[in-house]
Coordinates of C-alpha atoms in Angstrom, one line a residue:
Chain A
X1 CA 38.7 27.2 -28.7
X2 CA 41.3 24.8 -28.0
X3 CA 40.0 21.4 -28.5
X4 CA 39.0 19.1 -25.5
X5 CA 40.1 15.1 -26.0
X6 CA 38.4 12.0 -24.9
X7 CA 40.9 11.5 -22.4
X8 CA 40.3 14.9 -20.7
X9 CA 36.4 14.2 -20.7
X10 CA 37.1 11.4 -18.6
X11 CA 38.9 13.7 -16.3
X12 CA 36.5 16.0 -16.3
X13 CA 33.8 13.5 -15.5
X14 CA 35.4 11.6 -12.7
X15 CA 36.0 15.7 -11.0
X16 CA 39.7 15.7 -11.6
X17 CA 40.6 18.9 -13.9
X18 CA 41.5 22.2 -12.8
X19 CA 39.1 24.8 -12.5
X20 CA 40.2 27.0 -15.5
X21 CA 40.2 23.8 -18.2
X22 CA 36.9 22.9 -16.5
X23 CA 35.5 25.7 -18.1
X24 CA 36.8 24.9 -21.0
X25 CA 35.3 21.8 -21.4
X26 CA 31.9 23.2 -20.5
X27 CA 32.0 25.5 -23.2
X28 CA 33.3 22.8 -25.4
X29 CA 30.4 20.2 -24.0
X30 CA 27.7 23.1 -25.1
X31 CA 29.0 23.7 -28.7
X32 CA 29.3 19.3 -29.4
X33 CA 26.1 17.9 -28.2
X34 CA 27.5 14.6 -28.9
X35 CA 30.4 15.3 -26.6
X36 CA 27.6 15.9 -24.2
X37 CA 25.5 13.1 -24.5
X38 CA 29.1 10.7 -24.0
X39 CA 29.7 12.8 -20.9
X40 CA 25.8 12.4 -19.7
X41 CA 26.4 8.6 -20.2
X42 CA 29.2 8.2 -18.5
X43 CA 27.8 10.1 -15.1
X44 CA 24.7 8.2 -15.4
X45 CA 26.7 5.0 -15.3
X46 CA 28.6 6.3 -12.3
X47 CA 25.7 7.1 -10.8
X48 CA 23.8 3.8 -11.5
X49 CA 26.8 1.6 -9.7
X50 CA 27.0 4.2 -6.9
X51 CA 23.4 3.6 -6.5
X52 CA 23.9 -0.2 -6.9
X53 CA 26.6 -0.7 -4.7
X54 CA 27.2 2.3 -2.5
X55 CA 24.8 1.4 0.0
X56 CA 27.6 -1.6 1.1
X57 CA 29.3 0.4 3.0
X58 CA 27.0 1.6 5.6
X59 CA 26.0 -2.5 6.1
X60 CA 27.1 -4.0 9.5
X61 CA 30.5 -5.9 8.8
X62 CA 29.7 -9.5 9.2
X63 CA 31.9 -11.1 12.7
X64 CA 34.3 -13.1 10.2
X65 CA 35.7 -9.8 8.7
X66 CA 35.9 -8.2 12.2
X67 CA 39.9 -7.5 12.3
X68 CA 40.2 -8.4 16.2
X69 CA 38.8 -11.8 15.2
X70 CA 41.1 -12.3 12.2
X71 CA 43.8 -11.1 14.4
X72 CA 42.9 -13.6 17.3
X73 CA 42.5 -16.8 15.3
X74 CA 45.0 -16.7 12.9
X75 CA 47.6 -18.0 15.3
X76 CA 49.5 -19.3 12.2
X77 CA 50.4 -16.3 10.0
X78 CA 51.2 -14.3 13.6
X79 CA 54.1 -17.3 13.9
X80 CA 55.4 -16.7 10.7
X81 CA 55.8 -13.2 11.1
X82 CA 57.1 -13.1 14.1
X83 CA 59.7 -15.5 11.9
X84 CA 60.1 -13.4 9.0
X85 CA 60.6 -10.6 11.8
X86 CA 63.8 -12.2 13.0
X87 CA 65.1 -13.0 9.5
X88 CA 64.8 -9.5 8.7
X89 CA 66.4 -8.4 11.5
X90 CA 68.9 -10.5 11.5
X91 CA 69.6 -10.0 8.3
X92 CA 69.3 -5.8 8.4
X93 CA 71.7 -6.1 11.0
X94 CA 74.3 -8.0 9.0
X95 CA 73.7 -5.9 6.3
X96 CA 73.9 -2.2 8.5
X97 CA 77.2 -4.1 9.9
X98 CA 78.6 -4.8 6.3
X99 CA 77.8 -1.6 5.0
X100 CA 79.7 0.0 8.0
X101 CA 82.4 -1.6 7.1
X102 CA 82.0 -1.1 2.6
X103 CA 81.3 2.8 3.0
X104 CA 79.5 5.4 5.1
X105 CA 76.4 5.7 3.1
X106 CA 75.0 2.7 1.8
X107 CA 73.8 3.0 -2.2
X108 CA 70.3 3.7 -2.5
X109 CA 67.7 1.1 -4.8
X110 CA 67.9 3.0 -7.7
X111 CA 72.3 2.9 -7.6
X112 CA 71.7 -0.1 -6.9
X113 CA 70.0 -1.6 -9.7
X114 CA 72.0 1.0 -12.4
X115 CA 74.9 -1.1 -11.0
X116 CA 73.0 -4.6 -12.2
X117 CA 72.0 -2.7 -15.2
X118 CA 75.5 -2.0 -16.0
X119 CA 77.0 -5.4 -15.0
X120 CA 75.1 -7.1 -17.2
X121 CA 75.5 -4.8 -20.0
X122 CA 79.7 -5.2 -19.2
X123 CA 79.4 -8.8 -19.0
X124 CA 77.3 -9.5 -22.1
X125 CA 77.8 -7.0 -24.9
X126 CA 81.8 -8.5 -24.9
X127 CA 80.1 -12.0 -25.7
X128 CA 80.5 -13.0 -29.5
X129 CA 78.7 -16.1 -29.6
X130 CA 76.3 -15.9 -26.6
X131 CA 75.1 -12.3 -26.1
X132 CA 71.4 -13.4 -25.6
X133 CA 69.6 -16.9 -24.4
X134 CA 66.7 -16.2 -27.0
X135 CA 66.6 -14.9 -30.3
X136 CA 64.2 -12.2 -31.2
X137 CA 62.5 -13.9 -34.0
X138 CA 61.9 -16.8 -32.1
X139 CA 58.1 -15.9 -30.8
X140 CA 58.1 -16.7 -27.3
X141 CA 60.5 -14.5 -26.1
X142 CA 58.2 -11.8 -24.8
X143 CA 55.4 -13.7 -23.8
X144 CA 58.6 -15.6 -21.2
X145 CA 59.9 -12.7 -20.6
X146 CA 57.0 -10.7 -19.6
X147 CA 56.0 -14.0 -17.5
X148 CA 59.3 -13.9 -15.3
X149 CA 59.5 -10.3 -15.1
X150 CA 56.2 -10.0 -13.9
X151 CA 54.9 -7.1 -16.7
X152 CA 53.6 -7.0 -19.8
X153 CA 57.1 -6.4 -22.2
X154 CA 57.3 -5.1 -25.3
X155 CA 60.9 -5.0 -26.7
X156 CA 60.8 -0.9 -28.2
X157 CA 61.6 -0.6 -32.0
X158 CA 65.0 1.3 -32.2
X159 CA 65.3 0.9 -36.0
X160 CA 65.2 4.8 -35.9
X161 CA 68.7 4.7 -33.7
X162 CA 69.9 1.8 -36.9
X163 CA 69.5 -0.2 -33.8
X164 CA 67.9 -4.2 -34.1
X165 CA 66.6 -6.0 -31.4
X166 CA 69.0 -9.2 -31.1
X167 CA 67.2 -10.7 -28.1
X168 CA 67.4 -11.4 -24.5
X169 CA 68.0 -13.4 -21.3
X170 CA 66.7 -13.6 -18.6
X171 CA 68.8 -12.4 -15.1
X172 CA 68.1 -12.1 -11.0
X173 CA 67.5 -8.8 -10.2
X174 CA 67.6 -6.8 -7.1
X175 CA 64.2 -7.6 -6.0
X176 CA 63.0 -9.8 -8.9
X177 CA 64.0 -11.4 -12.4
X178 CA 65.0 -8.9 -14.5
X179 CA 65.0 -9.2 -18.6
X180 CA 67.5 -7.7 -20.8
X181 CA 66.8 -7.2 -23.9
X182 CA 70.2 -6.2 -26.4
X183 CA 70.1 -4.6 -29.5
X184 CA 72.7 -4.1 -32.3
X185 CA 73.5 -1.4 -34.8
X186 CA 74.9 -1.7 -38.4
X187 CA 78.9 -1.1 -36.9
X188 CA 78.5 -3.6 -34.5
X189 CA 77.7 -1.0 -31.5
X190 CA 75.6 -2.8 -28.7
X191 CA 72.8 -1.4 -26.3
X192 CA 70.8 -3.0 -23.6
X193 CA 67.6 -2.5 -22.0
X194 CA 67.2 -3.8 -18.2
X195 CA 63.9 -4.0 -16.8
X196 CA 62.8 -5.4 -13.2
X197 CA 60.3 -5.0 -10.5
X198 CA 61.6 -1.8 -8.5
X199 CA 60.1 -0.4 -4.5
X200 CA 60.9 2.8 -6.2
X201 CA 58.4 5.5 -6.9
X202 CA 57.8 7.1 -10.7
X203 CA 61.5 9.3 -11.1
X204 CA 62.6 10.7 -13.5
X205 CA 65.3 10.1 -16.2
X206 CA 68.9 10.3 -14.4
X207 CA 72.3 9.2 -16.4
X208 CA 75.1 7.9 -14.5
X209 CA 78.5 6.8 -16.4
X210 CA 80.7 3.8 -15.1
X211 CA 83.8 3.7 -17.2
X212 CA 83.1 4.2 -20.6
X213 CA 79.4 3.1 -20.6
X214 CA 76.6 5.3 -19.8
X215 CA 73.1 4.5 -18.5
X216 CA 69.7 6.7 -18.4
X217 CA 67.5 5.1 -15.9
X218 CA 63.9 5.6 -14.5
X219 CA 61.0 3.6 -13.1
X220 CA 57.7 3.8 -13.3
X221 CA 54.4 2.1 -12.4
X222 CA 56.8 -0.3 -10.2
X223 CA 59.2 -0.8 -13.0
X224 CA 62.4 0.3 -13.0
X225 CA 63.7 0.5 -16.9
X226 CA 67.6 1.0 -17.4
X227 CA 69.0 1.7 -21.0
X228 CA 72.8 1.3 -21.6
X229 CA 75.3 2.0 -24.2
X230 CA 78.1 3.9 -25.0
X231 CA 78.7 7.2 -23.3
X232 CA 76.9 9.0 -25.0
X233 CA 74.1 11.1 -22.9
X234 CA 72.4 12.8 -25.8
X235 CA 71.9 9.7 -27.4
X236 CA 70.6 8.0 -25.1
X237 CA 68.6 10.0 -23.5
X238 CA 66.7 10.2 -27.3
X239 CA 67.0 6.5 -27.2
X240 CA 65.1 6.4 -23.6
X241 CA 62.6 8.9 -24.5
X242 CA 61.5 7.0 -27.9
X243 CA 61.4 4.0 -25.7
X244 CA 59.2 5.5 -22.9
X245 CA 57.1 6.7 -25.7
X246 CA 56.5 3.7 -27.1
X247 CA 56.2 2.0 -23.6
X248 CA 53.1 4.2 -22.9
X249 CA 51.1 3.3 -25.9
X250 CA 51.9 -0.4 -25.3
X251 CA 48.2 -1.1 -24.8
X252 CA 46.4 -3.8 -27.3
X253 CA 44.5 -2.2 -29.9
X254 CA 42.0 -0.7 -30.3
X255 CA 43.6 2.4 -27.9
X256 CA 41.0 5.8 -28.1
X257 CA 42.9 9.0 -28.8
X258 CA 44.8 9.4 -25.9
X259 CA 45.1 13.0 -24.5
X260 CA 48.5 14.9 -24.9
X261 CA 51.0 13.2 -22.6
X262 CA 52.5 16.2 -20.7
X263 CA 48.7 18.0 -20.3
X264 CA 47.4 14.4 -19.0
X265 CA 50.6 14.2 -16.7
X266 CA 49.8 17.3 -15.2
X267 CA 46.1 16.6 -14.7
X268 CA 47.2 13.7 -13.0
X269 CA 49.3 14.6 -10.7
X270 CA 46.8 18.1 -9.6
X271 CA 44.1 15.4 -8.9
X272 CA 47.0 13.2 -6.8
X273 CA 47.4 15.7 -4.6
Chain B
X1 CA 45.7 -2.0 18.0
X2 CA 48.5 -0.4 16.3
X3 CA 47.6 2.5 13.8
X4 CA 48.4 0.1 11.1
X5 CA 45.8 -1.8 12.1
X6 CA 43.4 1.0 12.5
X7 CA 44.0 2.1 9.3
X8 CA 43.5 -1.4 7.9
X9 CA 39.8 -1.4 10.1
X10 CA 39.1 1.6 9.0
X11 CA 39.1 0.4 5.3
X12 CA 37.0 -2.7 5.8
X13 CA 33.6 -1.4 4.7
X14 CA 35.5 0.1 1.4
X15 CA 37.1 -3.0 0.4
X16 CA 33.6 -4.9 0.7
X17 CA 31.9 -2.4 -0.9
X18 CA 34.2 -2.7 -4.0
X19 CA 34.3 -6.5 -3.5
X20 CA 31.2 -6.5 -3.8
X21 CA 30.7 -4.7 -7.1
X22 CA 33.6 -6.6 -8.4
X23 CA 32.2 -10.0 -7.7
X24 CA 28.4 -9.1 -7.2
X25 CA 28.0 -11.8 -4.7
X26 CA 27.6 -11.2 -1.3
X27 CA 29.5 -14.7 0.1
X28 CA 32.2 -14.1 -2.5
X29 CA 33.2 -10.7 -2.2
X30 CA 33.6 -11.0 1.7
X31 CA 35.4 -14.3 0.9
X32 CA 37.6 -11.8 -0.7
X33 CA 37.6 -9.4 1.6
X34 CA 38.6 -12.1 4.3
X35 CA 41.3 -13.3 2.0
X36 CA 42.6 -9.7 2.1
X37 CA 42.7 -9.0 5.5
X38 CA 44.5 -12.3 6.5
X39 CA 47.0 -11.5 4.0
X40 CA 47.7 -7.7 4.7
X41 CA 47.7 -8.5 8.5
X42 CA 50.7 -11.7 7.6
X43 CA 52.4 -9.5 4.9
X44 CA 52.6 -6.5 7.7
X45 CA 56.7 -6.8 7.6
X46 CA 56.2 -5.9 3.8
X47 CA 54.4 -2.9 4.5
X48 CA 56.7 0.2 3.8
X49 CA 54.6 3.0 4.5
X50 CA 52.8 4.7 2.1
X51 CA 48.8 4.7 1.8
X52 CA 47.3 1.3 3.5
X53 CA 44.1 1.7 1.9
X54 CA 45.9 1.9 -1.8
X55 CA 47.7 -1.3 -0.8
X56 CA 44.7 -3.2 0.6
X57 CA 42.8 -2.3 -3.1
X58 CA 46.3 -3.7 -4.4
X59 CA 45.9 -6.6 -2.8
X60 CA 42.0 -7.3 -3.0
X61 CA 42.4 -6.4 -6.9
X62 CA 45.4 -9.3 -7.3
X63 CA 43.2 -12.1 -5.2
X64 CA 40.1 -11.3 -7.3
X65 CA 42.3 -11.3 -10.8
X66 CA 43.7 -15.1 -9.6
X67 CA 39.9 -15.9 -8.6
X68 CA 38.9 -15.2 -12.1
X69 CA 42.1 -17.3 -13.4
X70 CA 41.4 -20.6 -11.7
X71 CA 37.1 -20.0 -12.4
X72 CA 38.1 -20.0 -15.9
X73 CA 40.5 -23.1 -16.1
X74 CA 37.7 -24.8 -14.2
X75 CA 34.3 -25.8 -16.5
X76 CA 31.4 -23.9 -14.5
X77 CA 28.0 -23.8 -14.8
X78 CA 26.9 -20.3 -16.3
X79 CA 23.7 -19.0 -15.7
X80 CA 21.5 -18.0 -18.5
X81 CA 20.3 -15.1 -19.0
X82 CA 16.3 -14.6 -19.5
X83 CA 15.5 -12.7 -22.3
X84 CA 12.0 -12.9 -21.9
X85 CA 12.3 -12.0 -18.7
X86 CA 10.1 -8.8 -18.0
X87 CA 11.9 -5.6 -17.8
X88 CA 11.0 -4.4 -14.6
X89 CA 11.0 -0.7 -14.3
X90 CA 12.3 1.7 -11.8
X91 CA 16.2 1.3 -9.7
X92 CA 15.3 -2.5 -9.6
X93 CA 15.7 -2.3 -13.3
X94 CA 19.0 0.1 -13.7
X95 CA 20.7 -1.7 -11.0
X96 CA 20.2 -5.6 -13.2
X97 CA 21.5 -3.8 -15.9
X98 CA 24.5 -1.6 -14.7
X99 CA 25.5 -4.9 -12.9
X100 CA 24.7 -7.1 -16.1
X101 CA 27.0 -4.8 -18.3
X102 CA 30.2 -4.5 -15.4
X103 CA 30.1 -8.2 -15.3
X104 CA 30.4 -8.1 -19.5
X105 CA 34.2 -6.1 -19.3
X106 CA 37.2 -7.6 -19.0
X107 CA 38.5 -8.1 -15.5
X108 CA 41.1 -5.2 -15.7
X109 CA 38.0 -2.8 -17.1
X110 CA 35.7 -3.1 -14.1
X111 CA 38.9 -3.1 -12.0
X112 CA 39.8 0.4 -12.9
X113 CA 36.4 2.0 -13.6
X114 CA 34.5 0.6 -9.8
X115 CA 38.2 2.2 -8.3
X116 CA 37.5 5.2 -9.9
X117 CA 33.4 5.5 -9.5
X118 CA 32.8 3.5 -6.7
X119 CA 36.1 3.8 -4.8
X120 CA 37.2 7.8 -6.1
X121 CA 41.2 6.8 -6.1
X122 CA 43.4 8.9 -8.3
X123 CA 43.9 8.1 -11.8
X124 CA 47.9 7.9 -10.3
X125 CA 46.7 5.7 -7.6
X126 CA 44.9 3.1 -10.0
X127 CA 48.0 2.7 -12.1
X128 CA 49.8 2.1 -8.7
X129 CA 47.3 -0.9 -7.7
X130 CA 47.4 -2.2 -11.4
X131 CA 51.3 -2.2 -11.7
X132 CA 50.1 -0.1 -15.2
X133 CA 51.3 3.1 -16.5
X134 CA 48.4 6.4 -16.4
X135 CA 47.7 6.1 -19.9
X136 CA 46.6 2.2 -19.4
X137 CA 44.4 2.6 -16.9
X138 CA 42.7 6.2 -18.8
X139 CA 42.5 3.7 -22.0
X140 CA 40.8 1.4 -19.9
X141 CA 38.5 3.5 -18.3
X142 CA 37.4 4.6 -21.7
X143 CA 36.7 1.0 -22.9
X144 CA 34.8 0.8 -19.9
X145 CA 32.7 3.2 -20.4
X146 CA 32.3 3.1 -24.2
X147 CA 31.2 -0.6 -23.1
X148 CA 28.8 0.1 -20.8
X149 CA 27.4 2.4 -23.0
X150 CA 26.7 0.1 -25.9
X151 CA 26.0 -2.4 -23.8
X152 CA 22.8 -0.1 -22.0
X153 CA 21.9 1.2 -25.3
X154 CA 21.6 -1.6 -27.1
X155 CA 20.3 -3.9 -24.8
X156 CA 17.5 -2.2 -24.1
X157 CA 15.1 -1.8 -27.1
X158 CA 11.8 -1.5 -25.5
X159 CA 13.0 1.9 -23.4
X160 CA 14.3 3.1 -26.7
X161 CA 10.5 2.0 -28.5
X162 CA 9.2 4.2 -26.0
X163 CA 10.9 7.3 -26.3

């Protein structure tokens, strides 16, 4: 029998798996009564604040919360964006008009912020004396970091790539801040890590070279994360991977086993759709 | 009224419900609820497509988190709890003590277990309203649960006496 985790109980519970692994944990759930009894719990839970709360949504909505009031009275937000309308429009305009002008197709979010990714990496790894605003050992780092950016950040351990964290700064982005973070190898090679707040959905990993550097990029969970280097796909495409590893398990202790990353993926994105 | 509107209506009774378990007050939650609205209807240029109802629980979930921030930089007045209070029996009972044990997790915890229970959005759909990867909000539903579970089974001595 192949063994059922935690992680897919919960799936199972909240209806989610697929009809074949469904079986599977049934079997499973009859042979580990202890299994059982967590999966029991955990429905009786759901059903205790279904049968707490459920109820609300058949109650009349009270006349404050009726939209057609909201929308009537609130003479003050309709002002402003009927304001922020024209700004955008005037501004879309100019930029359509500039982009005529540049090229045909205007570079999409994700271009766009490799480009800042790259930039920064151009402009900073040349710097002897000044590569970073903050040092990694000094402690706040992170915790100003993750602030600005808007995430909780953890700088990845690259130690396996002889790579050390020097530290970062702090840059505008193409929505938001964005932190890089730069690290260093033993010959003196440098690679940076860009994060920011991205519109962009989850992608997937895609490389793009600009001169002599390369960068892997991909965004998830409204992050966009950027690692660049030297041209060097394989390499940093094991770079990105470690790092999105170690990304994933960046929850504070203590984490319960977690199920296998590509079956959880998949019952994810069967229950999505 | 626009379909973006119409979708927003549509959602109203949700997003009290789920106020409501978030907050267990009734004035609160649709103080919520009203803060929501008035922001999705301003922030309506920021809207770019995609599922309204996801980005109302987005927004609803932020208001509530900065709720709880400025409660706790503010000294309140916390009730305390009975615990020679009789246990009543019957739903009275189970609905004190589901409600006593959600308001014991940590805010992100009862966020993502009431979206999943209560409001049956996607694992993938949670993350999106949290800004968290899958795995997060799986590792907080697990908490949540493990939690609540102690919480009931402990907490309730004379049920186990019984038995």
């Amino acid at each position: 029998m192949i063994e059922v985790t935690e992680g897919e109980l919960h799936v199972y519970v909240d209806g989610a798996l697929p009809e074949d692994r469904r079986e599977a944990v049934e079997q499973w759930l009859a042979n580990h009564p202890e299994d059982a009894a967590r999966v029991a719990a955990w429905r009786a839970q759901a059903e205790a604040i279904r049968a707490r709360f459920g109820g609300v949504i058949n109650e009349p909505v009270p006349d404050r919360l009726k939209l057609d009031r909201i929308l009537r009275t609130g003479r003050s937000w309709g002002a402003l964006a009927a304001a922020a309308a024209i700004v955008a429009f005037v501004v879309g305009s100019t930029a359509g008009w500039v982009a005529r002008g540049a090229s045909a197709a205007a570079p999409n979010e994700s271009e766009v912020f490799a480009n800042e990714a790259i930039g920064a990496h151009r402009l900073y790894i040349g710097e002897v004396r000044h590569p970073i605003e903050v040092k990694a050992e000094e402690g706040h780092l992170l915790p100003w970091l993750s602030r600005r950016v808007g995430t909780l950040l953890r700088a990845p351990d690259l130690g396996a790539f002889d790579l050390k964290l020097l530290g970062g700064r702090l840059l505008p982005g193409v929505n938001a801040p964005a932190a890089l973070f730069m690290y260093e190898s033993g010959s003196g090679e440098r690679v940076t890590i860009y994060v920011s707040r991205t519109t962009e959905p989850r992608t997937s990993f895609r490389y793009k070279v600009t001169d002599k550097f390369g960068a892997l990029r991909w965004s998830e969970a409204g992050y966009g994360w950027v690692v660049s280097g030297p041209d060097d796909k394989p390499r940093l495409k094991l770079i990105a991977e470690s790092m999105y590893e170690q990304l994933d398990l960046r929850t504070p202790a203590p984490p319960p086993p977690p199920p296998a990353r590509s079956s959880a993926n998949q019952l994810m994105s069967l229950r999505g759709s | 009224m626009s379909a973006f509107h119409q979708d927003i209506q549509k959602a109203i009774p949700a997003l009290r419900r789920y106020a409501r378990a978030l907050t267990r007050e009734v004035e609160t939650a649709d103080d919520l609820v009203q803060d929501t609205l008035v922001r999705a209807l301003r922030s309506e240029h920021l809207f770019h497509g995609g599922d309204v109802r996801s980005w109302l629980y987005t927004i609803l979930t932020n208001l509530n988190r900065n709720r709880l921030r400025s409660l706790a930089r503010r000294p309140t007045l916390t009730p305390i709890e009975d615990d020679d209070a009789p246990d009543l029996a019957g739903p009275e009972a189970g609905g004190r003590d589901i409600e006593r044990a959600l308001a014991m997790l940590v805010d992100e915890q009862r966020t993502a277990l009431l979206l999943v229970v209560l409001e049956g959005l996607t694992y993938r759909e949670i993350a999106e309203v949290q800004g968290v990867p899958i795995g997060t909000v799986m590792s907080r539903l697990a908490r949540a649960r493990a939690q609540i579970k102690a919480y009931l089974d402990g907490g309730r001595p004379t049920l186990r006496r019984i038995k």
